[in-house]
Structure formats: structure tokens, C-alpha cells
Amino acid sequence: MASSIMGQPHVFAGPKVLPVAAFRRVALPFPAPPSLPPPLPLARPRRLASLVATRAKGKTTAQEGSGSLQPKSAKDSDKSSASVPTEEEEEVEEDLPWIQEKAMDLVEFTGTVTQAIPGPRVGQSKLPWILAAPLAYIGLSFVIAFVKTVRKFTSPRAQKRRLVNKNAMLLKSIDELFVEGDSGVQYPALEGLMQKTGFSMEEILRKYIRYALNEKPFSPELVVNLIHLRKASMLDDPQVAEVLNEVSRRIVKEKGPVVMDISGFTEKGFKRKLAVQALFGKILYLSELPEFCSRDGSLMTKEIFGVTDEDADTLRIHTLSESGDVDSLEKMVDDSDTEGSIDTS
């Protein structure tokens, strides 16, 4: 027995080393996975590759953590590193835990929604800035157009144009009332014109008197129409006297006072002074008609035109000769008074 032992070579009594082929056939021990709920079925197989890769990396990390707990020799570490590709291929069939799958779904859904939301993204796209430039231009153009429109309608020129249009409409309406006859020129009709134009009754009478003296021949028919308008306005004598004073002021402001000696003026100045004399004579004639205005201290036409009593007598004669037959004028005024009394009764 001793010779047989002596005849055999000495073998070191140590750990039994398995061949390499046998080692590869033995599966390495791994910690058992924690008990988790069964994984949900994957709805989209196309995401399997990315999930498998993530799972494989997680397994590799778990192997490193378990290796730190279980000491291995250098040969074991080399063999385990050589067996990593085989383990990855075996773990392809494993599913992710449902918590990780839900987290991946949430990440993917968040990215999809973020891409779908319109709006500026800092450092990602230049499209919002491209849209901001035209929008800013359109907004600036709108503001400029609005300011120009407001200035256009509130400028003195626009206000004067609107006033001229209202004056023309007023004068045309009164002429149409005179065409209808005496029944057309009544206070309700004038009150309607007041509401339509916004003028007072004094302004309506003043505007038509000045229009008639400038644009119409100073005939008996015109004087009768002015008397009818004065009565339909229902104004008092002091108010009518103030209307004549205002007409006189506007004429003097536009054409100047009455000048009796017109020698040395140019043709244009000569015609202007003759026109002022004629206008003063017409206003003087109306102011002296008892049917139109009573003579009281409020009437100041002579003082406004700068005319003396002698000059007024001279101009009064010329006005009466221009107006035509005085007897026919007085007869027309008397007839109008009679018709007015009949209508009133």
C-alpha cells in the first residue's frame, strides 16, 4: 500500500478545478429576482429591442453588484466576462417589470405631447420668431391706421367739412318747406330740423338769413319767406335782434365795415365794398320791419357796420329801390298775416 502511494506522483490536496468545457456548461448563480406582479403584455413589439437592451444593462449592473458580494478568482472573472454575450442572448426573452414599462410609456408620451404643442421653444426652432415679425408689422400698421383715422375725423378740416354738409342740408330742407307753401314752414318742422342737425332755433334763423341775403335776390317774395320763418321760429324780439347782430358781425368779419367813399380802391376792393353796402341795406330793411323785429336798444346793426344815420338813410333808399315795388311787398305781408290768422283759428 505504501509502495503504491510512493509510486504515484504527489498530488496537491486543494480545490478541485473543473475543466473549461465543464465550467461553461454550469450556469453561474444569480440572485433570485424579487417577487413582482406579472408583467403586462407588450402592446408594441417594435419597442422590444430597446427594452431588452435596457434590461441587459440592468442585469450586467446586477452582476457587478453581486460580484462585489461574492469574491471570485481571476479565472472566474475572466470566464464570467466571456459568458456575458451568452447571458444577454438568454435574457432577451425576459420582460421588464410593469413599473419600468409604465415609466418608459410616460417618458415616450411626454416627448410626443411636447412635440405636438405649438409655441416658441428656446433654442429649438426659429419659426416663432419668423411669425412674430409679420404679426408685429400688422399690429403696428393697425395702430397707425387707427391714429390716422381718428385724426382725420377730428381734424379742423374734417369738422368744417361736416359743418358745411349740415348747413347745406339745413338750407335745402328749409327751401323745400317754402315750396310746400305756408303750411310747410311750421314750428314742428323746424323742431325736426333742430333734432336732425343739432342746431338751435337761433342758429337756424341766422344761417338761413345770411344764406338768403348772399345767394337770393332781395325780392318781396324773399322778404315774405323770411317773415314766415321768423314767426315759425317762435323767437322773441330780443332774440331776433341778437340774430341780426350776429349776422352783421359775421359780415363785417368776412368783408369789412361799410365804406362810403370807395374811390381809390381796386376793382376787387370796389366790388367788395359795394357788396358790404348792399348787405347792410338789406339787414337794415329787415330790422325796421315791425313784422320781423321790433326797434329796441338791443339792435346794434349800425354800430357794428360803422354807419352813421346819414349814411344809413342813403343806403336805405338804395335798398328800397332794389327790392322792387314797396306797395306789393306790404300787400304780400298783409295777406300772409291774414292766412296765418285763418290757420290759427
mmCIF file of C-alpha atoms in Angstrom:
data_model
loop_
_atom_site.group_PDB
_atom_site.id
_atom_site.type_symbol
_atom_site.label_atom_id
_atom_site.label_comp_id
_atom_site.label_asym_id
_atom_site.label_seq_id
_atom_site.Cartn_x
_atom_site.Cartn_y
_atom_site.Cartn_z
ATOM 1 C CA MET A 1 0.000 0.000 0.000
ATOM 2 C CA ALA A 2 2.816 2.343 0.892
ATOM 3 C CA SER A 3 4.678 1.429 -2.268
ATOM 4 C CA SER A 4 1.665 2.183 -4.392
ATOM 5 C CA ILE A 5 1.349 5.550 -2.791
ATOM 6 C CA MET A 6 5.025 6.221 -3.175
ATOM 7 C CA GLY A 7 4.948 5.099 -6.784
ATOM 8 C CA GLN A 8 2.182 7.613 -7.720
ATOM 9 C CA PRO A 9 3.088 11.220 -8.273
ATOM 10 C CA HIS A 10 2.304 13.577 -5.429
ATOM 11 C CA VAL A 11 -0.949 15.431 -5.928
ATOM 12 C CA PHE A 12 -1.628 18.716 -4.081
ATOM 13 C CA ALA A 13 -4.695 18.413 -1.937
ATOM 14 C CA GLY A 14 -6.519 21.572 -2.897
ATOM 15 C CA PRO A 15 -9.773 22.725 -4.505
ATOM 16 C CA LYS A 16 -10.876 20.602 -7.386
ATOM 17 C CA VAL A 17 -10.564 22.530 -10.687
ATOM 18 C CA LEU A 18 -13.077 21.613 -13.355
ATOM 19 C CA PRO A 19 -12.222 21.687 -16.997
ATOM 20 C CA VAL A 20 -13.155 24.780 -19.058
ATOM 21 C CA ALA A 21 -15.772 22.932 -21.056
ATOM 22 C CA ALA A 22 -17.390 21.664 -17.895
ATOM 23 C CA PHE A 23 -17.306 25.157 -16.403
ATOM 24 C CA ARG A 24 -19.131 26.645 -19.342
ATOM 25 C CA ARG A 25 -21.881 24.087 -19.059
ATOM 26 C CA VAL A 26 -22.537 25.092 -15.472
ATOM 27 C CA ALA A 27 -24.778 28.114 -15.026
ATOM 28 C CA LEU A 28 -23.488 30.867 -12.776
ATOM 29 C CA PRO A 29 -25.508 31.528 -9.666
ATOM 30 C CA PHE A 30 -27.607 34.760 -9.760
ATOM 31 C CA PRO A 31 -29.725 36.250 -7.024
ATOM 32 C CA ALA A 32 -33.367 35.444 -7.397
ATOM 33 C CA PRO A 33 -35.408 38.391 -8.658
ATOM 34 C CA PRO A 34 -37.809 39.928 -6.181
ATOM 35 C CA SER A 35 -41.384 38.865 -6.367
ATOM 36 C CA LEU A 36 -43.188 41.429 -8.565
ATOM 37 C CA PRO A 37 -46.596 41.476 -10.223
ATOM 38 C CA PRO A 38 -46.760 39.663 -13.533
ATOM 39 C CA PRO A 39 -45.559 41.918 -16.367
ATOM 40 C CA LEU A 40 -48.156 43.450 -18.644
ATOM 41 C CA PRO A 41 -48.222 42.200 -22.223
ATOM 42 C CA LEU A 42 -46.238 44.363 -24.604
ATOM 43 C CA ALA A 43 -48.598 46.117 -26.987
ATOM 44 C CA ARG A 44 -45.914 47.121 -29.422
ATOM 45 C CA PRO A 45 -43.244 44.513 -30.244
ATOM 46 C CA ARG A 46 -41.202 47.142 -32.079
ATOM 47 C CA ARG A 47 -40.055 48.531 -28.715
ATOM 48 C CA LEU A 48 -38.753 45.124 -27.591
ATOM 49 C CA ALA A 49 -35.177 45.741 -28.737
ATOM 50 C CA SER A 50 -34.723 48.905 -26.688
ATOM 51 C CA LEU A 51 -36.352 47.312 -23.657
ATOM 52 C CA VAL A 52 -34.194 44.199 -23.956
ATOM 53 C CA ALA A 53 -31.058 46.313 -24.215
ATOM 54 C CA THR A 54 -32.041 48.261 -21.120
ATOM 55 C CA ARG A 55 -32.798 45.052 -19.272
ATOM 56 C CA ALA A 56 -29.483 43.538 -20.300
ATOM 57 C CA LYS A 57 -27.603 46.539 -18.998
ATOM 58 C CA GLY A 58 -29.502 46.330 -15.759
ATOM 59 C CA LYS A 59 -28.535 42.673 -15.446
ATOM 60 C CA THR A 60 -24.903 43.479 -16.071
ATOM 61 C CA THR A 61 -25.073 46.070 -13.301
ATOM 62 C CA ALA A 62 -26.674 43.485 -11.032
ATOM 63 C CA GLN A 63 -23.895 41.037 -11.821
ATOM 64 C CA GLU A 64 -21.303 43.630 -10.887
ATOM 65 C CA GLY A 65 -23.127 44.269 -7.607
ATOM 66 C CA SER A 66 -23.355 40.544 -6.835
ATOM 67 C CA GLY A 67 -19.672 40.094 -7.770
ATOM 68 C CA SER A 68 -18.723 42.598 -5.133
ATOM 69 C CA LEU A 69 -20.509 40.435 -2.578
ATOM 70 C CA GLN A 70 -19.109 37.053 -3.805
ATOM 71 C CA PRO A 71 -15.320 37.010 -4.216
ATOM 72 C CA LYS A 72 -14.086 35.333 -7.359
ATOM 73 C CA SER A 73 -10.747 34.426 -8.633
ATOM 74 C CA ALA A 74 -9.175 35.979 -11.712
ATOM 75 C CA LYS A 75 -10.082 32.978 -13.820
ATOM 76 C CA ASP A 76 -13.684 33.073 -12.644
ATOM 77 C CA SER A 77 -13.952 36.784 -13.520
ATOM 78 C CA ASP A 78 -12.489 36.159 -16.960
ATOM 79 C CA LYS A 79 -14.828 33.297 -17.590
ATOM 80 C CA SER A 80 -17.835 35.273 -16.350
ATOM 81 C CA SER A 81 -16.910 38.207 -18.627
ATOM 82 C CA ALA A 82 -16.581 35.785 -21.518
ATOM 83 C CA SER A 83 -20.035 34.411 -20.803
ATOM 84 C CA VAL A 84 -21.744 37.879 -20.834
ATOM 85 C CA PRO A 85 -22.850 37.724 -24.500
ATOM 86 C CA THR A 86 -24.449 34.324 -23.906
ATOM 87 C CA GLU A 87 -26.317 35.642 -20.890
ATOM 88 C CA GLU A 88 -27.567 38.673 -22.882
ATOM 89 C CA GLU A 89 -28.939 36.371 -25.554
ATOM 90 C CA GLU A 90 -30.679 34.290 -22.912
ATOM 91 C CA GLU A 91 -32.256 37.362 -21.281
ATOM 92 C CA VAL A 92 -33.830 38.680 -24.478
ATOM 93 C CA GLU A 93 -36.958 36.691 -23.699
ATOM 94 C CA GLU A 94 -37.390 38.272 -20.253
ATOM 95 C CA ASP A 95 -39.932 41.108 -19.778
ATOM 96 C CA LEU A 96 -39.496 44.396 -17.979
ATOM 97 C CA PRO A 97 -41.278 44.935 -14.679
ATOM 98 C CA TRP A 98 -44.550 46.787 -15.076
ATOM 99 C CA ILE A 99 -43.223 49.786 -13.110
ATOM 100 C CA GLN A 100 -40.344 50.304 -15.536
ATOM 101 C CA GLU A 101 -42.644 49.759 -18.504
ATOM 102 C CA LYS A 102 -45.055 52.396 -17.227
ATOM 103 C CA ALA A 103 -42.139 54.758 -16.693
ATOM 104 C CA MET A 104 -40.977 54.212 -20.273
ATOM 105 C CA ASP A 105 -44.510 54.790 -21.563
ATOM 106 C CA LEU A 106 -44.738 58.014 -19.585
ATOM 107 C CA VAL A 107 -41.403 59.260 -20.946
ATOM 108 C CA GLU A 108 -42.419 58.481 -24.518
ATOM 109 C CA PHE A 109 -45.860 60.058 -24.099
ATOM 110 C CA THR A 110 -44.349 63.209 -22.590
ATOM 111 C CA GLY A 111 -41.978 63.604 -25.518
ATOM 112 C CA THR A 112 -44.808 63.135 -28.026
ATOM 113 C CA VAL A 113 -47.017 65.727 -26.338
ATOM 114 C CA THR A 114 -44.152 68.197 -26.096
ATOM 115 C CA GLN A 115 -43.509 67.942 -29.808
ATOM 116 C CA ALA A 116 -47.208 68.369 -30.568
ATOM 117 C CA ILE A 117 -47.674 71.561 -28.502
ATOM 118 C CA PRO A 118 -47.201 74.678 -30.678
ATOM 119 C CA GLY A 119 -45.293 77.671 -29.438
ATOM 120 C CA PRO A 120 -41.789 79.035 -29.167
ATOM 121 C CA ARG A 121 -39.103 76.711 -27.925
ATOM 122 C CA VAL A 122 -35.929 78.394 -26.831
ATOM 123 C CA GLY A 123 -33.010 77.251 -28.866
ATOM 124 C CA GLN A 124 -35.023 74.699 -30.865
ATOM 125 C CA SER A 125 -36.822 76.439 -33.718
ATOM 126 C CA LYS A 126 -36.800 79.817 -35.480
ATOM 127 C CA LEU A 127 -40.414 79.533 -36.632
ATOM 128 C CA PRO A 128 -41.968 81.610 -33.772
ATOM 129 C CA TRP A 129 -39.608 84.498 -34.485
ATOM 130 C CA ILE A 130 -40.471 84.321 -38.170
ATOM 131 C CA LEU A 131 -44.161 84.594 -37.252
ATOM 132 C CA ALA A 132 -43.553 87.342 -34.696
ATOM 133 C CA ALA A 133 -42.145 89.760 -37.283
ATOM 134 C CA PRO A 134 -45.247 89.809 -39.568
ATOM 135 C CA LEU A 135 -47.575 89.925 -36.575
ATOM 136 C CA ALA A 136 -45.696 92.896 -35.143
ATOM 137 C CA TYR A 137 -45.834 94.642 -38.530
ATOM 138 C CA ILE A 138 -49.574 94.021 -38.833
ATOM 139 C CA GLY A 139 -50.193 95.312 -35.307
ATOM 140 C CA LEU A 140 -48.115 98.431 -35.912
ATOM 141 C CA SER A 141 -49.908 99.081 -39.216
ATOM 142 C CA PHE A 142 -53.289 98.750 -37.486
ATOM 143 C CA VAL A 143 -52.293 101.230 -34.780
ATOM 144 C CA ILE A 144 -51.016 103.744 -37.346
ATOM 145 C CA ALA A 145 -54.178 103.409 -39.449
ATOM 146 C CA PHE A 146 -56.369 103.865 -36.369
ATOM 147 C CA VAL A 147 -54.497 107.011 -35.321
ATOM 148 C CA LYS A 148 -54.738 108.450 -38.838
ATOM 149 C CA THR A 149 -58.468 107.743 -38.962
ATOM 150 C CA VAL A 150 -59.058 109.417 -35.607
ATOM 151 C CA ARG A 151 -57.041 112.450 -36.665
ATOM 152 C CA LYS A 152 -58.876 112.587 -39.974
ATOM 153 C CA PHE A 153 -62.287 112.704 -38.316
ATOM 154 C CA THR A 154 -61.227 115.076 -35.531
ATOM 155 C CA SER A 155 -59.123 117.494 -37.581
ATOM 156 C CA PRO A 156 -60.413 121.072 -38.057
ATOM 157 C CA ARG A 157 -60.720 120.486 -41.780
ATOM 158 C CA ALA A 158 -62.935 117.424 -41.286
ATOM 159 C CA GLN A 159 -65.073 119.237 -38.717
ATOM 160 C CA LYS A 160 -65.512 122.170 -41.087
ATOM 161 C CA ARG A 161 -66.488 119.804 -43.900
ATOM 162 C CA ARG A 162 -69.118 118.154 -41.724
ATOM 163 C CA LEU A 163 -70.447 121.567 -40.680
ATOM 164 C CA VAL A 164 -70.720 122.667 -44.314
ATOM 165 C CA ASN A 165 -72.621 119.490 -45.169
ATOM 166 C CA LYS A 166 -75.045 120.037 -42.303
ATOM 167 C CA ASN A 167 -75.559 123.667 -43.335
ATOM 168 C CA ALA A 168 -76.292 122.631 -46.913
ATOM 169 C CA MET A 169 -78.777 120.016 -45.743
ATOM 170 C CA LEU A 170 -80.485 122.562 -43.464
ATOM 171 C CA LEU A 171 -80.839 125.233 -46.148
ATOM 172 C CA LYS A 172 -82.112 122.738 -48.703
ATOM 173 C CA SER A 173 -84.697 121.434 -46.244
ATOM 174 C CA ILE A 174 -85.988 124.944 -45.499
ATOM 175 C CA ASP A 175 -86.250 125.718 -49.228
ATOM 176 C CA GLU A 176 -88.311 122.548 -49.654
ATOM 177 C CA LEU A 177 -90.594 123.710 -46.844
ATOM 178 C CA PHE A 178 -91.126 127.033 -48.616
ATOM 179 C CA VAL A 179 -92.009 125.183 -51.812
ATOM 180 C CA GLU A 180 -94.793 123.381 -49.944
ATOM 181 C CA GLY A 181 -96.332 126.730 -49.027
ATOM 182 C CA ASP A 182 -97.136 128.491 -45.818
ATOM 183 C CA SER A 183 -98.318 125.269 -44.225
ATOM 184 C CA GLY A 184 -94.864 123.742 -44.648
ATOM 185 C CA VAL A 185 -92.994 126.339 -42.595
ATOM 186 C CA GLN A 186 -94.232 125.500 -39.101
ATOM 187 C CA TYR A 187 -92.592 125.085 -35.714
ATOM 188 C CA PRO A 188 -92.812 121.237 -35.686
ATOM 189 C CA ALA A 189 -90.923 121.109 -38.989
ATOM 190 C CA LEU A 190 -88.243 123.448 -37.647
ATOM 191 C CA GLU A 191 -88.060 121.432 -34.444
ATOM 192 C CA GLY A 192 -87.404 118.304 -36.505
ATOM 193 C CA LEU A 193 -84.540 120.124 -38.241
ATOM 194 C CA MET A 194 -83.174 121.072 -34.826
ATOM 195 C CA GLN A 195 -83.072 117.429 -33.767
ATOM 196 C CA LYS A 196 -81.594 116.312 -37.072
ATOM 197 C CA THR A 197 -78.802 118.899 -37.283
ATOM 198 C CA GLY A 198 -78.208 119.735 -33.623
ATOM 199 C CA PHE A 199 -78.571 123.481 -34.270
ATOM 200 C CA SER A 200 -80.588 125.779 -32.040
ATOM 201 C CA MET A 201 -83.534 127.785 -33.349
ATOM 202 C CA GLU A 202 -81.455 130.998 -33.316
ATOM 203 C CA GLU A 203 -78.748 129.302 -35.399
ATOM 204 C CA ILE A 204 -81.302 128.015 -37.919
ATOM 205 C CA LEU A 205 -82.756 131.501 -38.399
ATOM 206 C CA ARG A 206 -79.321 133.136 -38.580
ATOM 207 C CA LYS A 207 -77.975 130.641 -41.133
ATOM 208 C CA TYR A 208 -80.957 130.986 -43.443
ATOM 209 C CA ILE A 209 -81.000 134.801 -43.240
ATOM 210 C CA ARG A 210 -77.364 135.023 -44.196
ATOM 211 C CA TYR A 211 -77.831 132.451 -46.954
ATOM 212 C CA ALA A 212 -80.826 134.349 -48.354
ATOM 213 C CA LEU A 213 -79.054 137.723 -48.270
ATOM 214 C CA ASN A 214 -75.969 136.354 -50.029
ATOM 215 C CA GLU A 215 -77.451 133.923 -52.551
ATOM 216 C CA LYS A 216 -81.000 135.062 -53.327
ATOM 217 C CA PRO A 217 -82.271 138.290 -54.891
ATOM 218 C CA PHE A 218 -83.718 140.637 -52.323
ATOM 219 C CA SER A 219 -87.255 140.493 -53.633
ATOM 220 C CA PRO A 220 -90.662 140.843 -51.949
ATOM 221 C CA GLU A 221 -91.074 137.043 -52.081
ATOM 222 C CA LEU A 222 -87.831 136.566 -50.148
ATOM 223 C CA VAL A 223 -88.859 139.087 -47.505
ATOM 224 C CA VAL A 224 -92.199 137.332 -47.052
ATOM 225 C CA ASN A 225 -90.452 133.975 -46.657
ATOM 226 C CA LEU A 226 -88.119 135.415 -44.030
ATOM 227 C CA ILE A 227 -91.083 136.820 -42.119
ATOM 228 C CA HIS A 228 -92.779 133.419 -42.189
ATOM 229 C CA LEU A 229 -89.591 131.756 -40.946
ATOM 230 C CA ARG A 230 -89.215 134.298 -38.156
ATOM 231 C CA LYS A 231 -92.807 133.688 -36.966
ATOM 232 C CA ALA A 232 -92.475 129.905 -37.195
ATOM 233 C CA SER A 233 -89.341 130.018 -35.028
ATOM 234 C CA MET A 234 -91.369 131.339 -32.068
ATOM 235 C CA LEU A 235 -88.464 133.575 -31.026
ATOM 236 C CA ASP A 236 -88.855 136.781 -29.043
ATOM 237 C CA ASP A 237 -87.915 140.198 -30.422
ATOM 238 C CA PRO A 238 -84.682 140.449 -28.372
ATOM 239 C CA GLN A 239 -83.629 137.044 -29.718
ATOM 240 C CA VAL A 240 -84.336 138.097 -33.305
ATOM 241 C CA ALA A 241 -82.392 141.334 -32.727
ATOM 242 C CA GLU A 242 -79.432 139.297 -31.465
ATOM 243 C CA VAL A 243 -79.675 137.108 -34.566
ATOM 244 C CA LEU A 244 -79.421 140.203 -36.800
ATOM 245 C CA ASN A 245 -76.497 141.488 -34.721
ATOM 246 C CA GLU A 246 -74.669 138.174 -35.149
ATOM 247 C CA VAL A 247 -75.277 138.221 -38.914
ATOM 248 C CA SER A 248 -73.842 141.758 -39.030
ATOM 249 C CA ARG A 249 -70.743 140.737 -37.048
ATOM 250 C CA ARG A 250 -70.017 137.839 -39.374
ATOM 251 C CA ILE A 251 -70.388 140.008 -42.475
ATOM 252 C CA VAL A 252 -68.023 142.648 -41.071
ATOM 253 C CA LYS A 253 -65.524 139.968 -40.048
ATOM 254 C CA GLU A 254 -65.545 138.493 -43.545
ATOM 255 C CA LYS A 255 -65.835 141.574 -45.781
ATOM 256 C CA GLY A 256 -65.063 144.538 -43.536
ATOM 257 C CA PRO A 257 -67.153 147.561 -42.446
ATOM 258 C CA VAL A 258 -69.150 149.874 -44.672
ATOM 259 C CA VAL A 259 -67.057 152.468 -46.538
ATOM 260 C CA MET A 260 -68.943 155.246 -48.295
ATOM 261 C CA ASP A 261 -66.004 156.738 -50.198
ATOM 262 C CA ILE A 262 -64.863 153.903 -52.431
ATOM 263 C CA SER A 263 -62.611 155.957 -54.686
ATOM 264 C CA GLY A 264 -59.062 154.683 -54.989
ATOM 265 C CA PHE A 265 -59.958 151.003 -54.485
ATOM 266 C CA THR A 266 -59.074 148.343 -56.973
ATOM 267 C CA GLU A 267 -61.798 146.605 -58.924
ATOM 268 C CA LYS A 268 -61.873 143.749 -56.444
ATOM 269 C CA GLY A 269 -61.962 146.089 -53.440
ATOM 270 C CA PHE A 270 -64.607 148.234 -55.122
ATOM 271 C CA LYS A 271 -66.912 145.239 -55.612
ATOM 272 C CA ARG A 272 -66.323 144.085 -52.056
ATOM 273 C CA LYS A 273 -67.324 147.453 -50.578
ATOM 274 C CA LEU A 274 -70.403 147.640 -52.760
ATOM 275 C CA ALA A 275 -71.408 144.175 -51.541
ATOM 276 C CA VAL A 276 -70.985 145.281 -47.913
ATOM 277 C CA GLN A 277 -73.169 148.324 -48.532
ATOM 278 C CA ALA A 278 -75.875 146.175 -50.138
ATOM 279 C CA LEU A 279 -75.832 143.671 -47.274
ATOM 280 C CA PHE A 280 -76.098 146.426 -44.687
ATOM 281 C CA GLY A 281 -79.077 147.933 -46.526
ATOM 282 C CA LYS A 282 -80.884 144.553 -46.553
ATOM 283 C CA ILE A 283 -80.290 143.947 -42.845
ATOM 284 C CA LEU A 284 -81.379 147.495 -42.071
ATOM 285 C CA TYR A 285 -84.576 146.969 -44.013
ATOM 286 C CA LEU A 286 -85.388 143.746 -42.143
ATOM 287 C CA SER A 287 -84.627 145.329 -38.771
ATOM 288 C CA GLU A 288 -87.073 148.161 -39.490
ATOM 289 C CA LEU A 289 -89.957 145.849 -40.404
ATOM 290 C CA PRO A 290 -92.330 145.617 -37.407
ATOM 291 C CA GLU A 291 -93.402 142.135 -38.550
ATOM 292 C CA PHE A 292 -89.805 140.953 -38.355
ATOM 293 C CA CYS A 293 -88.205 142.768 -35.434
ATOM 294 C CA SER A 294 -89.193 145.492 -33.020
ATOM 295 C CA ARG A 295 -86.973 148.513 -32.587
ATOM 296 C CA ASP A 296 -85.358 148.292 -29.176
ATOM 297 C CA GLY A 297 -81.986 149.033 -27.661
ATOM 298 C CA SER A 298 -80.598 145.536 -28.349
ATOM 299 C CA LEU A 299 -80.408 146.141 -32.116
ATOM 300 C CA MET A 300 -76.873 147.371 -32.966
ATOM 301 C CA THR A 301 -76.517 146.863 -36.717
ATOM 302 C CA LYS A 302 -75.434 150.473 -37.389
ATOM 303 C CA GLU A 303 -72.742 150.405 -34.731
ATOM 304 C CA ILE A 304 -71.417 147.049 -35.947
ATOM 305 C CA PHE A 305 -71.116 148.217 -39.564
ATOM 306 C CA GLY A 306 -69.766 151.641 -38.520
ATOM 307 C CA VAL A 307 -72.529 153.561 -40.309
ATOM 308 C CA THR A 308 -73.889 156.985 -39.343
ATOM 309 C CA ASP A 309 -77.548 157.953 -39.529
ATOM 310 C CA GLU A 310 -76.979 159.973 -42.744
ATOM 311 C CA ASP A 311 -75.184 157.077 -44.421
ATOM 312 C CA ALA A 312 -77.948 154.747 -43.257
ATOM 313 C CA ASP A 313 -80.582 156.988 -44.916
ATOM 314 C CA THR A 314 -78.619 156.895 -48.171
ATOM 315 C CA LEU A 315 -78.283 153.113 -48.128
ATOM 316 C CA ARG A 316 -81.928 152.682 -47.126
ATOM 317 C CA ILE A 317 -83.077 154.459 -50.273
ATOM 318 C CA HIS A 318 -80.919 152.207 -52.466
ATOM 319 C CA THR A 319 -82.244 149.111 -50.767
ATOM 320 C CA LEU A 320 -85.882 150.066 -51.257
ATOM 321 C CA SER A 321 -85.331 150.768 -54.945
ATOM 322 C CA GLU A 322 -83.591 147.395 -55.326
ATOM 323 C CA SER A 323 -86.330 145.439 -53.569
ATOM 324 C CA GLY A 324 -88.994 146.453 -56.103
ATOM 325 C CA ASP A 325 -92.495 147.622 -55.536
ATOM 326 C CA VAL A 326 -92.998 148.575 -51.888
ATOM 327 C CA ASP A 327 -96.761 148.524 -52.147
ATOM 328 C CA SER A 328 -96.784 144.949 -53.435
ATOM 329 C CA LEU A 329 -94.427 143.918 -50.641
ATOM 330 C CA GLU A 330 -96.688 145.416 -47.965
ATOM 331 C CA LYS A 331 -99.714 143.781 -49.587
ATOM 332 C CA MET A 332 -97.985 140.356 -49.538
ATOM 333 C CA VAL A 333 -97.101 140.799 -45.870
ATOM 334 C CA ASP A 334 -100.704 141.705 -45.011
ATOM 335 C CA ASP A 335 -102.018 138.682 -46.929
ATOM 336 C CA SER A 336 -99.632 136.362 -45.081
ATOM 337 C CA ASP A 337 -100.843 137.704 -41.735
ATOM 338 C CA THR A 338 -104.454 137.087 -42.769
ATOM 339 C CA GLU A 339 -103.717 133.495 -43.838
ATOM 340 C CA GLY A 340 -101.868 132.863 -40.585
ATOM 341 C CA SER A 341 -104.843 134.058 -38.532
ATOM 342 C CA ILE A 342 -107.175 131.812 -40.537
ATOM 343 C CA ASP A 343 -104.948 128.769 -39.991
ATOM 344 C CA THR A 344 -104.736 129.510 -36.273
ATOM 345 C CA SER A 345 -108.472 129.784 -35.911
#
